[in-house]
CSV table of C-alpha atoms in Angstrom, one decimal:
chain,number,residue,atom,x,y,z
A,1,UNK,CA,12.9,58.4,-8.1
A,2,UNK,CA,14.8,54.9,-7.5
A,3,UNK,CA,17.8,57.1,-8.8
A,4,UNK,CA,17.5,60.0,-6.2
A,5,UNK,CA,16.9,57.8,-3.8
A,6,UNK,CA,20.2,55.6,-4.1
A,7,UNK,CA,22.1,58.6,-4.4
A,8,UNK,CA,20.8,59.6,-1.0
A,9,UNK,CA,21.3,56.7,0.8
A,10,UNK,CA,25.2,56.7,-0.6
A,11,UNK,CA,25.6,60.3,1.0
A,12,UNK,CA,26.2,62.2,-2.6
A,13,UNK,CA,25.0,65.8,-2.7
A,14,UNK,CA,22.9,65.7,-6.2
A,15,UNK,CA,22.3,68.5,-8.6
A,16,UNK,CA,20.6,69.3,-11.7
A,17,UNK,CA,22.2,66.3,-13.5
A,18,UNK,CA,19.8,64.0,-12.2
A,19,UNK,CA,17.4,65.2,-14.8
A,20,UNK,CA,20.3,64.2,-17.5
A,21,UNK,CA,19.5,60.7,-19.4
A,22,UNK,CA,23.1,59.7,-17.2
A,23,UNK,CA,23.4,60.2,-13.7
A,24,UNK,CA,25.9,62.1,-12.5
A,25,UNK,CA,27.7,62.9,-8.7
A,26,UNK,CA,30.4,64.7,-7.5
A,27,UNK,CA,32.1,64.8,-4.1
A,28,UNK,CA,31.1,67.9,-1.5
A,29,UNK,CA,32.9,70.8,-1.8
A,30,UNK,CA,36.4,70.5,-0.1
A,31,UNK,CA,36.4,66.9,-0.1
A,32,UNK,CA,39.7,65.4,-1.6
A,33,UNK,CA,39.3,62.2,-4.1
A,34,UNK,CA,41.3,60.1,-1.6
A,35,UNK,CA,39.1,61.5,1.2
A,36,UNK,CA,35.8,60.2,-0.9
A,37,UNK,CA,37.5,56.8,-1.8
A,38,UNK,CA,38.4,56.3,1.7
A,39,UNK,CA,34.9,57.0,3.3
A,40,UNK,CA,32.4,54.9,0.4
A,41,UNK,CA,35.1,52.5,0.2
A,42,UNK,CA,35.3,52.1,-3.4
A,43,UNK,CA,38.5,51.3,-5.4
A,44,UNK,CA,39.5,54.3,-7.6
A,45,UNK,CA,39.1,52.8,-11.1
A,46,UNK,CA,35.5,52.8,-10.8
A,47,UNK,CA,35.4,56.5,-9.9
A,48,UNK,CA,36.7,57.2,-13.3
A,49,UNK,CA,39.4,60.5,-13.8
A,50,UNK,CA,38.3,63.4,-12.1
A,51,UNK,CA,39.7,67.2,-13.4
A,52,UNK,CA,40.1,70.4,-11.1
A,53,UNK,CA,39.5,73.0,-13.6
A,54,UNK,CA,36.5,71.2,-15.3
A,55,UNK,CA,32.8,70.9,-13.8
A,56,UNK,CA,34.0,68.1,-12.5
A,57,UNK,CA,31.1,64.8,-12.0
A,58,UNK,CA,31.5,61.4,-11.0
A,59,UNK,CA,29.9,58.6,-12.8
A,60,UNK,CA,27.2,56.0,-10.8
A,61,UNK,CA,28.7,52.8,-12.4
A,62,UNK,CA,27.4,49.3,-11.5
A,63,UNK,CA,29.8,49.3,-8.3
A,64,UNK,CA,28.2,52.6,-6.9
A,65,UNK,CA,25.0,50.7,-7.0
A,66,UNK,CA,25.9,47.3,-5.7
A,67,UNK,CA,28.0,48.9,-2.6
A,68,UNK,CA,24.5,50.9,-1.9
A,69,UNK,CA,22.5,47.6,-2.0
A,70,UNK,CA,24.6,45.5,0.2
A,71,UNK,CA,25.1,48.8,2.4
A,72,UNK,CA,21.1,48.8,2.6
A,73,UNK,CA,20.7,44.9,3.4
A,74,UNK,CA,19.9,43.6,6.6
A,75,UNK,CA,22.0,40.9,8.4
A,76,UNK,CA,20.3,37.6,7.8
A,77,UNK,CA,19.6,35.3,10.9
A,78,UNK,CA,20.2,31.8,10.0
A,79,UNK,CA,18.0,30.0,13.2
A,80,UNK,CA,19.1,26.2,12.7
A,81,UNK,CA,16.3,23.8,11.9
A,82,UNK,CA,15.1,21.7,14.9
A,83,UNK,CA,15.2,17.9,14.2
A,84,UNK,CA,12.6,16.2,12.2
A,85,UNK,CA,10.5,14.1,14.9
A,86,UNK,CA,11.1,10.6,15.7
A,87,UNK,CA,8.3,9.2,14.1
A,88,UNK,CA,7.1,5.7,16.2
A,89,UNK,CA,8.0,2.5,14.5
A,90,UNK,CA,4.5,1.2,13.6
A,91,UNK,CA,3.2,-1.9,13.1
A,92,UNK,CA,3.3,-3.9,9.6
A,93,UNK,CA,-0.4,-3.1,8.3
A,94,UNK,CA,-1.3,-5.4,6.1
A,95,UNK,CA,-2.4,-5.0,2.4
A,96,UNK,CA,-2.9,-1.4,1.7
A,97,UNK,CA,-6.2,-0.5,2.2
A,98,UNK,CA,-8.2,2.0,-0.6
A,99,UNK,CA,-10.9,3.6,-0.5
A,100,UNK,CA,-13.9,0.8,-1.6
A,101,UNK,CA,-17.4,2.2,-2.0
A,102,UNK,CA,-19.2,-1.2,-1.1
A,103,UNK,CA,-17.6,-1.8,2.3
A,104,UNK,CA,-20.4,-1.5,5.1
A,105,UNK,CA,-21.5,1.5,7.0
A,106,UNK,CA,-20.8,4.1,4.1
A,107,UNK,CA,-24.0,6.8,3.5
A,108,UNK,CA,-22.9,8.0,-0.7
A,109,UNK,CA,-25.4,9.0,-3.6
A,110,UNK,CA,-25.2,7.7,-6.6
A,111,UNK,CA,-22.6,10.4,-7.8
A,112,UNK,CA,-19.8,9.3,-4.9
A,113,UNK,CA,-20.4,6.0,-5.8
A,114,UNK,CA,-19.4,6.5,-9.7
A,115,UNK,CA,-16.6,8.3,-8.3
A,116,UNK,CA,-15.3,6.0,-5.6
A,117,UNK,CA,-15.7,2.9,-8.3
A,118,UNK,CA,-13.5,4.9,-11.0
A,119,UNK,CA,-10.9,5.9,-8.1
A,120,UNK,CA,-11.0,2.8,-6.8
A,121,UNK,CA,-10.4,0.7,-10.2
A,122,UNK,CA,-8.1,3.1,-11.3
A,123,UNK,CA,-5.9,2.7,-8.2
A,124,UNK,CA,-6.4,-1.0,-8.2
A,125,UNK,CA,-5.0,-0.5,-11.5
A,126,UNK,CA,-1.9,1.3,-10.3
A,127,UNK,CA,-1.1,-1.2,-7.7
A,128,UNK,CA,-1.1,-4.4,-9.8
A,129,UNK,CA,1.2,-2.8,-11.9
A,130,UNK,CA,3.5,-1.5,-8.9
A,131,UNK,CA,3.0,-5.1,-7.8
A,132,UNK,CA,4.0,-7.3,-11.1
A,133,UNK,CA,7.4,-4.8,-11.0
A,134,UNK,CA,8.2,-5.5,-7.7
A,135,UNK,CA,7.4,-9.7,-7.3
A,136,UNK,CA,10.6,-10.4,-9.1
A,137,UNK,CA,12.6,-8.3,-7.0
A,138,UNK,CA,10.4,-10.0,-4.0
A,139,UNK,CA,11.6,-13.7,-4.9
A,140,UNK,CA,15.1,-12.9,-5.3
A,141,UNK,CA,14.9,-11.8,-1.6
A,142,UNK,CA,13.2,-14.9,-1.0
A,143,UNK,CA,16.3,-17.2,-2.4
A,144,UNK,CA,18.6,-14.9,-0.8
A,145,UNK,CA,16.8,-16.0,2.4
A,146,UNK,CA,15.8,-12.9,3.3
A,147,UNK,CA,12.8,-12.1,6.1
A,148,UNK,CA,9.4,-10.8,4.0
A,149,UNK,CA,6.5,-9.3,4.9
A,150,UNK,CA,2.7,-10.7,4.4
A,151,UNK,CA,2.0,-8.2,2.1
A,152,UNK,CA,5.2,-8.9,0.0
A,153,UNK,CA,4.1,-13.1,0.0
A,154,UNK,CA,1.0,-12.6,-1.2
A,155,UNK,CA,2.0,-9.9,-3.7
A,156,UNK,CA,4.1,-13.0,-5.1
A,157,UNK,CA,1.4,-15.5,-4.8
A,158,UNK,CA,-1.1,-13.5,-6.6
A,159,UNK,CA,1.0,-11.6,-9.1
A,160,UNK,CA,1.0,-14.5,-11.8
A,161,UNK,CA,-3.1,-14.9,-11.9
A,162,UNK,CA,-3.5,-11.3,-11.9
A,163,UNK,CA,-0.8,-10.7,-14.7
A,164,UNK,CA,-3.3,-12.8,-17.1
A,165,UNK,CA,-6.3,-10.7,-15.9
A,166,UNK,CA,-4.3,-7.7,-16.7
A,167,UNK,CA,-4.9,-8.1,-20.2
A,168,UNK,CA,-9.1,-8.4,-20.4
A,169,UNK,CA,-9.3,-6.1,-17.7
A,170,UNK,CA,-7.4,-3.4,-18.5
A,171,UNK,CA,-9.1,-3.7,-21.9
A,172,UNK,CA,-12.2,-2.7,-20.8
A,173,UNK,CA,-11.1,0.2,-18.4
A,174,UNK,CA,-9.1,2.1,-21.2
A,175,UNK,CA,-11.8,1.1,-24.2
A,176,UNK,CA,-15.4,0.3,-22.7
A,177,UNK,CA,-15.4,1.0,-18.8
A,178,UNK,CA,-19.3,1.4,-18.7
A,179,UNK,CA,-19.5,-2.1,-19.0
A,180,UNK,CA,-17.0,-2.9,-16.3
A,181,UNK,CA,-20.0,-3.6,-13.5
A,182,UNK,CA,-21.9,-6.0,-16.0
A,183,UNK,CA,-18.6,-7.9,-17.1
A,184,UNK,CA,-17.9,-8.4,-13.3
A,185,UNK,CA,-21.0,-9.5,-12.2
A,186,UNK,CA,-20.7,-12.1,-15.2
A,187,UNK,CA,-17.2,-13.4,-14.9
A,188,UNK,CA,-16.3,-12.4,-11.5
A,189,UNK,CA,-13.1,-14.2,-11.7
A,190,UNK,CA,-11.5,-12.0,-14.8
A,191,UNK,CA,-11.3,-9.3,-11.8
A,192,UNK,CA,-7.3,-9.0,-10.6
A,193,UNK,CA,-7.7,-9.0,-6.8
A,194,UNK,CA,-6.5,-5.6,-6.4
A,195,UNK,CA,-9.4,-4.4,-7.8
A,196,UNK,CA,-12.0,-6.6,-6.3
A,197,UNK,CA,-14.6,-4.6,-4.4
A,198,UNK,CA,-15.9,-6.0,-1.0
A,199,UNK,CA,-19.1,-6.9,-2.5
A,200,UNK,CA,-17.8,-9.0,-5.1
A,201,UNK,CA,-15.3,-10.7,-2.3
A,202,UNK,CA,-18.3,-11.1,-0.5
A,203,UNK,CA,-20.6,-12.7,-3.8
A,204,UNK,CA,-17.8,-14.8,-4.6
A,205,UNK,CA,-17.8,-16.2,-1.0
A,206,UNK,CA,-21.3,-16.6,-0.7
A,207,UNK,CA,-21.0,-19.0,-3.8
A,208,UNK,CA,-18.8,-21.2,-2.3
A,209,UNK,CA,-19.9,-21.4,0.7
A,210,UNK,CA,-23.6,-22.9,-0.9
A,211,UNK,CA,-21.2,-25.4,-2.5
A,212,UNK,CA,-19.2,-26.1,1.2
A,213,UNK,CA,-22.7,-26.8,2.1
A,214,UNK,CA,-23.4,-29.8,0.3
A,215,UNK,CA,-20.1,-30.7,0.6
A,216,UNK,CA,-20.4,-30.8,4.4
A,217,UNK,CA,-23.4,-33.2,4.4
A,218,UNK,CA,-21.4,-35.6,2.1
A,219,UNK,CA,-18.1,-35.4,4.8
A,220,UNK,CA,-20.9,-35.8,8.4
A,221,UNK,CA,-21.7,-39.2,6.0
A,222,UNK,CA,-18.4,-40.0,5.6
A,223,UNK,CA,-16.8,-39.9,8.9
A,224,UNK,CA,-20.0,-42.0,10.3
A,225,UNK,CA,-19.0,-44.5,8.0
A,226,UNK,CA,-15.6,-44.8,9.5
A,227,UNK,CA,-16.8,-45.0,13.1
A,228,UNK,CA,-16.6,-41.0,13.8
A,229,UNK,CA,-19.0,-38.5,15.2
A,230,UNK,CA,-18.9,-34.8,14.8
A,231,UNK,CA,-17.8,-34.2,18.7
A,232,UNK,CA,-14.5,-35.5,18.1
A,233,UNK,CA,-13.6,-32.5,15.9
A,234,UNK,CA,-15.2,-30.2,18.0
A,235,UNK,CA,-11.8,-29.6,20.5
A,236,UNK,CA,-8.5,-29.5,20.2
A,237,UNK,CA,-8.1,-32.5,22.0
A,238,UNK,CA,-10.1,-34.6,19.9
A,239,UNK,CA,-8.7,-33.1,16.8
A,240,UNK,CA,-5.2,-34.4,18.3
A,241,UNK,CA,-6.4,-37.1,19.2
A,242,UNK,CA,-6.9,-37.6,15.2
A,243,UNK,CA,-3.8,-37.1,13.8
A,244,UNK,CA,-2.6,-39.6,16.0
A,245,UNK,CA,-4.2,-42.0,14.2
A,246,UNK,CA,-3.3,-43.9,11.3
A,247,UNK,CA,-6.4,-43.5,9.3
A,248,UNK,CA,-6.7,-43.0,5.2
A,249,UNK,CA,-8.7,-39.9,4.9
A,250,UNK,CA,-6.2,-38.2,7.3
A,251,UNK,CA,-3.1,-38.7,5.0
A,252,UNK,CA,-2.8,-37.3,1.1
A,253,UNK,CA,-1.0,-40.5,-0.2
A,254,UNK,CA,-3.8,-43.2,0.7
A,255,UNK,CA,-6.7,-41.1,1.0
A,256,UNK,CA,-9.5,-42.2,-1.4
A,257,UNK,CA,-10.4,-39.9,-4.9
A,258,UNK,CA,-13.7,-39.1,-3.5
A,259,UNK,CA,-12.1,-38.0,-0.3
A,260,UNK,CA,-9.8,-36.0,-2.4
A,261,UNK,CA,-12.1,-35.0,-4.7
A,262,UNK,CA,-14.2,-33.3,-1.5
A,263,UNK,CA,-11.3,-31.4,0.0
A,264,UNK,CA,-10.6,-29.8,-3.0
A,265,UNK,CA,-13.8,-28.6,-3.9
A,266,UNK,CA,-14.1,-27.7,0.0
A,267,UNK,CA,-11.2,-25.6,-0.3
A,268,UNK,CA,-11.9,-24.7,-3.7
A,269,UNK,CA,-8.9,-26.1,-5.9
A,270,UNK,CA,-10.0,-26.6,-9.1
A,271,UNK,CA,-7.9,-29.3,-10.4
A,272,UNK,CA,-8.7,-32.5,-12.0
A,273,UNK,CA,-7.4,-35.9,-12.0
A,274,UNK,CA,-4.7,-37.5,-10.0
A,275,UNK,CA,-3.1,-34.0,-9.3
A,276,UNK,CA,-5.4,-33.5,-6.3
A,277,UNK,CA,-2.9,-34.5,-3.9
A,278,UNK,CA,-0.1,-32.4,-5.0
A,279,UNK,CA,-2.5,-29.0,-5.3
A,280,UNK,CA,-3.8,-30.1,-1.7
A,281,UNK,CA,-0.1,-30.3,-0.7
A,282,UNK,CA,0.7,-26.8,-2.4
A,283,UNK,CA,-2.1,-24.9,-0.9
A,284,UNK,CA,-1.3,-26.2,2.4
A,285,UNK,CA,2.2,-25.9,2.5
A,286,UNK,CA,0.7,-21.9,1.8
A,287,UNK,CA,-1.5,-22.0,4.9
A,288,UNK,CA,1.3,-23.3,6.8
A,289,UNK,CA,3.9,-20.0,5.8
A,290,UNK,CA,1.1,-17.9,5.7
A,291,UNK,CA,-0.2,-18.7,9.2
A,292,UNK,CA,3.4,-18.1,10.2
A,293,UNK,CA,3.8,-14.9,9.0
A,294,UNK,CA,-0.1,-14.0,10.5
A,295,UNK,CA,1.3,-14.8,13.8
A,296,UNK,CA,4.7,-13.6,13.4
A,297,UNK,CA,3.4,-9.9,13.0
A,298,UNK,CA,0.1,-10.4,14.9
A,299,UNK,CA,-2.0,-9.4,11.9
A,300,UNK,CA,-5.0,-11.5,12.6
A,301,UNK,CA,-6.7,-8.3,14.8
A,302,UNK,CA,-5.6,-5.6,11.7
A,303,UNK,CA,-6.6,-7.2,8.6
A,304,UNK,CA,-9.2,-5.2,6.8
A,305,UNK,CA,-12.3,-6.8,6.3
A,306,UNK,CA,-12.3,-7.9,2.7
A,307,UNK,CA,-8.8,-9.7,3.4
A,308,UNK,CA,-10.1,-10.9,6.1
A,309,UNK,CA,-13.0,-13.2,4.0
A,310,UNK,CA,-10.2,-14.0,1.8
A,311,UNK,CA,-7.5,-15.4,4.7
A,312,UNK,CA,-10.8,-17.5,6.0
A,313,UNK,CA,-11.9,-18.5,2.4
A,314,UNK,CA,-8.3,-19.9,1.6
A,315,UNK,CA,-8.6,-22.0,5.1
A,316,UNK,CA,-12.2,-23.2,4.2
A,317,UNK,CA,-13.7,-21.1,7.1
A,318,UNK,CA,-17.2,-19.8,5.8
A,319,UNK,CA,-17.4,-16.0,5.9
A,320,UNK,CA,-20.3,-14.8,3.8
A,321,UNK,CA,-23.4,-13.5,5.9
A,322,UNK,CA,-21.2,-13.5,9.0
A,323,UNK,CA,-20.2,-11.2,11.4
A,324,UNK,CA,-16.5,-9.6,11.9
A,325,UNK,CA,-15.8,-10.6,15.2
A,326,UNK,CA,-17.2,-14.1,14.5
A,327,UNK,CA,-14.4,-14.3,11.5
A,328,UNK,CA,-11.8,-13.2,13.6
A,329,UNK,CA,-12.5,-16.1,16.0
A,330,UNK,CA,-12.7,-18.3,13.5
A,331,UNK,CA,-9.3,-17.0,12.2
A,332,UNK,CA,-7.9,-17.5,16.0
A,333,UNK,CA,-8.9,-21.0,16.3
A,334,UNK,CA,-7.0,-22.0,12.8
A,335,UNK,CA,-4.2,-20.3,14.1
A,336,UNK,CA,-4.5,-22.2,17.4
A,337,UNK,CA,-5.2,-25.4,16.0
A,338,UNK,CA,-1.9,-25.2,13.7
A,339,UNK,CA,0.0,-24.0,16.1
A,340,UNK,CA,0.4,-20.7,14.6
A,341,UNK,CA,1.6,-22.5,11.4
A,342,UNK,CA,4.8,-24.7,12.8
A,343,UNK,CA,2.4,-27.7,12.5
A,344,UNK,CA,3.3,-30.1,9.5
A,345,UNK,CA,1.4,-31.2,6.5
A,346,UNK,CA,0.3,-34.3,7.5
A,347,UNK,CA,-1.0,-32.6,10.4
A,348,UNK,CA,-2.9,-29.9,9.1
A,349,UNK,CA,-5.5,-32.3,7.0
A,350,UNK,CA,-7.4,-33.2,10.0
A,351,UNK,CA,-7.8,-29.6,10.7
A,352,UNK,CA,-9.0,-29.2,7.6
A,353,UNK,CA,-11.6,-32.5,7.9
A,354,UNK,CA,-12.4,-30.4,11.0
A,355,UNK,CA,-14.1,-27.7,8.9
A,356,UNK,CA,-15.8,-30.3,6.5
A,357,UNK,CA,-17.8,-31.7,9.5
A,358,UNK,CA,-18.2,-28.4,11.8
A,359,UNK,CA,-18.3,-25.9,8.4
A,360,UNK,CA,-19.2,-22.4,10.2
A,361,UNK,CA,-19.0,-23.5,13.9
A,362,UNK,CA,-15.5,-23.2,15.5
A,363,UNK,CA,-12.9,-25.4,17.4
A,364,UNK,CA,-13.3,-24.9,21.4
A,365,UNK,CA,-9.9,-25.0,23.1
C-alpha cells in the first residue's frame, strides 16, 4: 500500500509489477527518457539503462523515494521565540526556608508529620553539605574583600560546629533514624543547625532564657551597688549617657570576673577562665558585622521566624513564649541602639548591660 501510494504521488503510471517482490515503473507511453528526467528532476544514473526493444521498467531506488518525501513535506515556519521575561530583581531573602513541620499554624496527622520530619532532615542534610563545600570558597571572597551576603556569613560562622555534628548525626540518619527524635530531645546540641526544627530552636531558647532569668536578678543587684537604677537603661539617652562614662563593668579590660562571668553566661558563651574577655570581644565584634549586614539589606522585617529567635538569642534578647511582632521590635531597638552596627566595641557592652537589667522589656527611643 505505502508502495502504490509513493508511486502515485511521483506521477508513475503502475502496472502488474507492483505485485513483484521489486517494484518496478516505467515512463508513460511516448514519453522520451530526457523528457522524464527533466520533469521528476532526477539525475540519469539513478534511473538505471533503459532498452527500446525490451519490456522496458524503471527501478524505484532510494532517490525515487527521497525526492517523493521532500516533494510531499510541508514548508516549515520557523516563528522566532519572544524574549524570556525580565524577571524583577528581588530582594536578598535570607536563609532558605524549608518546609518544618513544627512551625505554628500547620493542621498535619501523624502521617505528614513523619513525612515532613524525614524531608525536612533529609534536606537539612543536603544543605550542610552544599554549605561545608561552599564556606571555603566564601572566605576566599572575604580576603579578596569582596561584598557577602547574610546568608553567605553565617554559612561561614556556622559551617565549622556543624562539620563536627556531621559525623553523629549523619550516623544516626543513615543507620538508626527512628531514634533521631529521642537523641535530639537528649542532646539537643549534637543537632547541625540546618536541621534544627522550630521547636527545638524554640526548647533551646526557653532553656536559656530560665537561666537569663536568674542572671538578671544578680545584674538589677549589681548596678544598685554602683549607684544605678534600672530607668537609666530604659532609653537611648540614658544608655548614652553610659558609655560616656568611665565605669569598670562597661569596659572588657577592667571589668570584674563575676561581671564577666554574668555576660557570658547571659549571652551564652561557654568559656572558662580568663578567656572571657576575648570570647565576649569575638561574639561582639559578630553582632557588630552582623547588624551591619541586617541593616544593609533590610532583613530584620523578612527573617523567618526560627532565624529570627536565633538573631535575638545571639543578642541576649529573650524570645521563647513571645510573640513575632514583639521579637521584631526587640530586633529594631538593638539595631537602633548600635546604630545599625557602626557602633564600636566598647560601646556595645552597655547595650548589652542594657538587656541584663531590662531582659524581655525593650529600649524606648
Amino acid at each position: 500500500m505505502y508502495r502504490r501510494a509513493l508511486l502515485q504521488t511521483l506521477g508513475f503510471t503502475a502496472d502488474r509489477s507492483l505485485l513483484l517482490p521489486t517494484t518496478f515503473v516505467r515512463p508513460r507511453i511516448g514519453q522520451s527518457l530526457a523528457t522524464f528526467q527533466q520533469q521528476r528532476g532526477i539525475a540519469a544514473y539513478t534511473l538505471g539503462p533503459l532498452f527500446p526493444k525490451q519490456h522496458r521498467y524503471l527501478p524505484v531506488t532510494h532517490a525515487l523515494r527521497h525526492y517523493a518525501t521532500q516533494r510531499r513535506k510541508k514548508p516549515v515556519v520557523t516563528t522566532p521565540s519572544p524574549p524570556p521575561p525580565v524577571q524583577q530583581q528581588q530582594q536578598q531573602q535570607p536563609l532558605s526556608t524549608r518546609n518544618d513541620p513544627t512551625l505554628p499554624g500547620q493542621t498535619l496527622t501523624f502521617i505528614q508529620k513523619i513525612k515532613g520530619f524525614v524531608s525536612f532532615y533529609k534536606s537539612g542534610l543536603k544543605e550542610l553539605i552544599s554549605n561545608l563545600r561552599a564556606a571555603s570558597a566564601i572566605r576566599t571572597r572575604i580576603e579578596n574583600g569582596q561584598a557577602i551576603t547574610r546568608d553567605e556569613y553565617q554559612i561561614v560562622r556556622r559551617s565549622p560546629s556543624d562539620k563536627l555534628r556531621l559525623i553523629p548525626f549523619g550516623f544516626l540518619v543513615l543507620v538508626i533514624p527512628e531514634l533521631i527524635p529521642l537523641t535530639i530531645w537528649l542532646f539537643p546540641n549534637m543537632c547541625p543547625t540546618t536541621c534544627r526544627t522550630f521547636s527545638q530552636v524554640v526548647k533551646m531558647a526557653k532553656k536559656q532564657d530560665e537561666i537569663r532569668q536568674n542572671i538578671h536578678i544578680l545584674a538589677l543587684e549589681r548596678i544598685q551597688l554602683l549607684g544605678l537604677s534600672p530607668e537609666e537603661f530604659m532609653r537611648d539617652a540614658g544608655i548614652a549617657s553610659l558609655q560616656q562614662r568611665n565605669m569598670d563593668i562597661f569596659s572588657l579590660e577592667r571589668a570584674s570576673g563575676s561581671d564577666l562571668q554574668m555576660l557570658c553566661a547571659f549571652m551564652g558563651i561557654s568559656v572558662k577562665g580568663g578567656a572571657r574577655a576575648e570570647a565576649l570581644r569575638q561574639h561582639l565584634e559578630y553582632l557588630r558585622h552582623d547588624d551591619q549586614l541586617l541593616v544593609r539589606d533590610k532583613l530584620v522585617d523578612l527573617l523567618g521566624l526560627s532565624e529570627l529567635h536565633r538573631a535575638c538569642q545571639e543578642r541576649g534578647i529573650p524570645s521563647a513564649g513571645y510573640s513575632e511582632d514583639h521579637l521584631r521590635i526587640a530586633l529594631h531597638s538593638w539595631m537602633r541602639q548600635s546604630a545599625g552596627g557602626k557602633a564600636d566595641i566598647a560601646s556595645l557592652v552597655p547595650i548589652v548591660w542594657s538587656r541584663l537589667v531590662l531582659l524581655q522589656n525593650c529600649v524606648k527611643e
